[in-house]
XYZ file of C-alpha atoms in Angstrom:
216
model
C 0.000 0.000 0.000
C 1.151 3.531 -0.678
C 1.992 5.877 2.179
C -0.995 8.001 1.123
C -3.325 4.999 1.457
C -1.975 4.141 4.917
C -2.292 7.781 6.021
C -5.899 7.822 4.811
C -6.600 4.580 6.665
C -5.137 5.998 9.889
C -7.354 9.080 9.595
C -10.392 6.933 8.839
C -9.888 4.698 11.893
C -8.458 7.335 14.233
C -11.517 7.692 16.483
C -12.046 3.931 16.712
C -8.453 3.247 17.726
C -7.924 5.919 20.368
C -7.147 4.501 23.867
C -10.198 4.193 26.099
C -8.497 5.526 29.237
C -5.326 6.937 30.725
C -2.253 5.134 32.008
C 0.213 2.696 30.527
C 1.836 3.316 27.176
C -0.882 3.588 24.518
C 0.245 2.725 20.999
C 0.041 5.425 18.322
C -2.762 4.943 15.811
C -0.241 4.675 12.961
C 1.429 1.702 14.655
C -1.908 0.099 15.489
C -2.828 0.251 11.806
C 0.468 -0.828 10.239
C 0.954 -3.855 12.519
C -2.238 -5.601 11.256
C -1.517 -4.542 7.668
C 1.802 -6.356 7.905
C 0.082 -9.401 9.380
C -2.679 -9.434 6.737
C -0.246 -9.282 3.823
C 2.473 -11.596 5.131
C 0.175 -14.395 6.399
C 2.851 -14.922 9.028
C 2.693 -15.617 12.753
C 1.797 -12.874 15.220
C 5.162 -13.281 16.913
C 7.022 -12.719 13.636
C 4.962 -9.597 12.959
C 5.731 -8.360 16.486
C 9.461 -8.876 15.980
C 9.355 -6.915 12.725
C 7.309 -4.061 14.201
C 9.020 -3.983 17.605
C 6.005 -4.939 19.733
C 4.992 -8.020 21.714
C 2.865 -10.866 20.372
C 0.028 -9.907 22.737
C 0.134 -6.334 21.381
C -0.026 -7.660 17.823
C -3.062 -9.752 18.750
C -4.811 -6.714 20.245
C -4.005 -4.539 17.214
C -5.365 -7.146 14.799
C -8.557 -7.459 16.851
C -9.129 -3.691 17.118
C -8.286 -2.804 13.510
C -10.223 -5.714 11.995
C -13.357 -4.756 13.916
C -12.908 -1.079 13.046
C -12.538 -1.921 9.341
C -15.614 -4.120 9.496
C -17.683 -1.269 10.932
C -16.706 0.994 8.012
C -16.887 -1.652 5.253
C -20.465 -0.788 4.291
C -19.327 2.661 3.163
C -16.940 1.145 0.608
C -18.209 -2.322 -0.344
C -21.453 -1.104 -1.866
C -23.372 -2.041 -5.021
C -24.820 1.369 -5.885
C -28.099 1.218 -7.782
C -28.564 4.866 -8.774
C -28.714 5.546 -12.555
C -25.439 7.501 -12.569
C -23.476 4.634 -10.990
C -25.036 2.122 -13.360
C -24.147 4.275 -16.363
C -20.533 4.644 -15.188
C -20.150 0.882 -14.858
C -21.607 0.250 -18.323
C -19.229 2.790 -19.898
C -16.259 1.499 -17.903
C -16.791 -2.108 -18.906
C -17.575 -1.101 -22.486
C -14.162 0.499 -22.856
C -12.472 -2.618 -21.425
C -13.475 -5.153 -24.085
C -16.744 -3.935 -25.555
C -19.062 -6.176 -23.547
C -22.477 -4.412 -23.475
C -24.647 -3.522 -20.453
C -22.102 -4.905 -17.992
C -22.608 -4.042 -14.309
C -20.092 -6.295 -12.564
C -17.866 -9.353 -12.516
C -18.471 -12.224 -10.100
C -16.406 -15.198 -8.992
C -15.663 -17.185 -5.853
C -12.325 -17.705 -4.127
C -11.288 -20.091 -1.369
C -9.835 -18.509 1.774
C -7.766 -20.957 3.809
C -8.740 -21.420 7.484
C -7.813 -23.714 10.342
C -9.867 -26.871 10.779
C -13.150 -26.081 12.529
C -13.905 -27.756 15.857
C -17.443 -28.681 14.754
C -18.126 -30.608 11.539
C -14.699 -29.859 10.038
C -15.395 -31.987 6.946
C -17.950 -29.438 5.705
C -15.138 -26.898 5.325
C -13.020 -29.132 3.071
C -13.057 -27.919 -0.541
C -12.660 -30.004 -3.684
C -8.868 -29.785 -3.435
C -8.869 -31.266 0.049
C -8.104 -28.405 2.442
C -10.133 -26.261 4.853
C -11.554 -23.032 3.446
C -14.394 -20.581 3.296
C -15.726 -20.146 -0.241
C -16.099 -16.380 -0.621
C -18.103 -14.800 -3.447
C -16.911 -11.416 -4.716
C -18.404 -8.955 -7.189
C -16.289 -6.084 -8.531
C -16.680 -3.232 -10.996
C -14.511 -2.065 -13.893
C -12.147 -0.283 -11.479
C -11.580 -3.537 -9.537
C -13.485 -2.112 -6.573
C -15.552 -4.617 -4.607
C -19.306 -4.116 -4.897
C -20.444 -7.126 -2.873
C -18.806 -9.740 -0.656
C -20.484 -12.933 0.557
C -18.088 -14.664 2.992
C -20.429 -16.919 4.987
C -20.296 -20.232 3.124
C -18.135 -23.278 3.747
C -15.445 -24.603 1.442
C -17.601 -27.547 0.377
C -20.328 -25.250 -1.013
C -20.541 -24.941 -4.801
C -20.215 -21.524 -6.442
C -23.708 -21.714 -7.969
C -25.260 -22.448 -4.559
C -23.533 -19.433 -3.037
C -24.752 -17.218 -5.876
C -28.370 -18.291 -5.314
C -28.138 -17.674 -1.570
C -26.393 -14.293 -1.847
C -28.012 -10.874 -2.179
C -26.880 -10.430 -5.796
C -29.925 -12.032 -7.511
C -32.269 -9.718 -5.603
C -30.726 -6.739 -7.401
C -31.575 -8.113 -10.858
C -34.905 -9.914 -10.504
C -38.337 -8.300 -10.343
C -38.514 -5.617 -9.146
C -35.029 -5.098 -10.580
C -32.902 -2.391 -8.977
C -30.158 -2.726 -11.580
C -30.582 -2.858 -15.353
C -27.835 -4.869 -16.978
C -25.731 -7.993 -16.663
C -23.226 -9.687 -14.408
C -20.345 -11.514 -16.046
C -19.614 -14.834 -14.324
C -17.383 -17.869 -14.594
C -18.359 -21.262 -16.024
C -19.207 -22.651 -12.563
C -22.220 -20.318 -12.483
C -25.535 -21.034 -14.258
C -26.542 -19.035 -17.333
C -29.382 -16.665 -16.324
C -31.213 -13.738 -17.882
C -28.960 -11.348 -15.919
C -25.830 -13.526 -15.603
C -23.612 -14.279 -18.615
C -21.182 -17.203 -18.554
C -18.718 -18.467 -21.196
C -19.943 -20.711 -23.995
C -18.723 -24.133 -22.873
C -18.122 -25.630 -26.325
C -17.973 -22.790 -28.878
C -18.842 -23.934 -32.374
C -18.722 -20.694 -34.379
C -16.539 -17.626 -34.834
C -19.174 -15.518 -33.077
C -19.076 -17.755 -30.010
C -15.278 -17.722 -30.028
C -15.300 -13.905 -30.162
C -17.869 -13.782 -27.370
C -15.684 -15.968 -25.158
C -12.621 -13.867 -25.957
C -14.492 -10.695 -25.001
C -15.740 -12.423 -21.839
C -12.237 -13.520 -20.872
C -10.705 -10.090 -21.585
C -13.320 -8.362 -19.442
């Protein structure tokens, strides 16, 4: 992340991360923010992060807890599928200039986030490749900004099941709040508002459509 982005993040979370009382040696907000950022990106141990940042493992744990909760409370201001006509028009134009795909409002796919084995029914978290995950559905716009995140399904859940259970279909079915299409991967079903690749293209037009799909 750039220094400007970190500075903005510190200002955004400043009130949430101020110490609740007096006494001791409260950590500066900038340190509280950068410690978890290092942990998030390195996927390392808390002790290793503490050694790098010059704080104890218990302090790292507290920083991660505070910053994660503070980010979660502000997430709704940023991860937002805007339905106003101006936002819809911007997305259509943005995607149109990418590869010419018409009436596009977003891209959707799922990704597996690795977790530790759950204490209850751990087998339900095992994905098709044999390790423990959450299967997280993401929708983004032409700027690669997230519009919707659905992180509540287990690794064994299929992408199409997660799509049906998420809030995304509600935006496109009657009464539709968004006019247009979502571009999805082949693991999704083909719907009136969801376009997937042609599985076995048999014409030049279908080949071009798949190329445009892939480029977008």
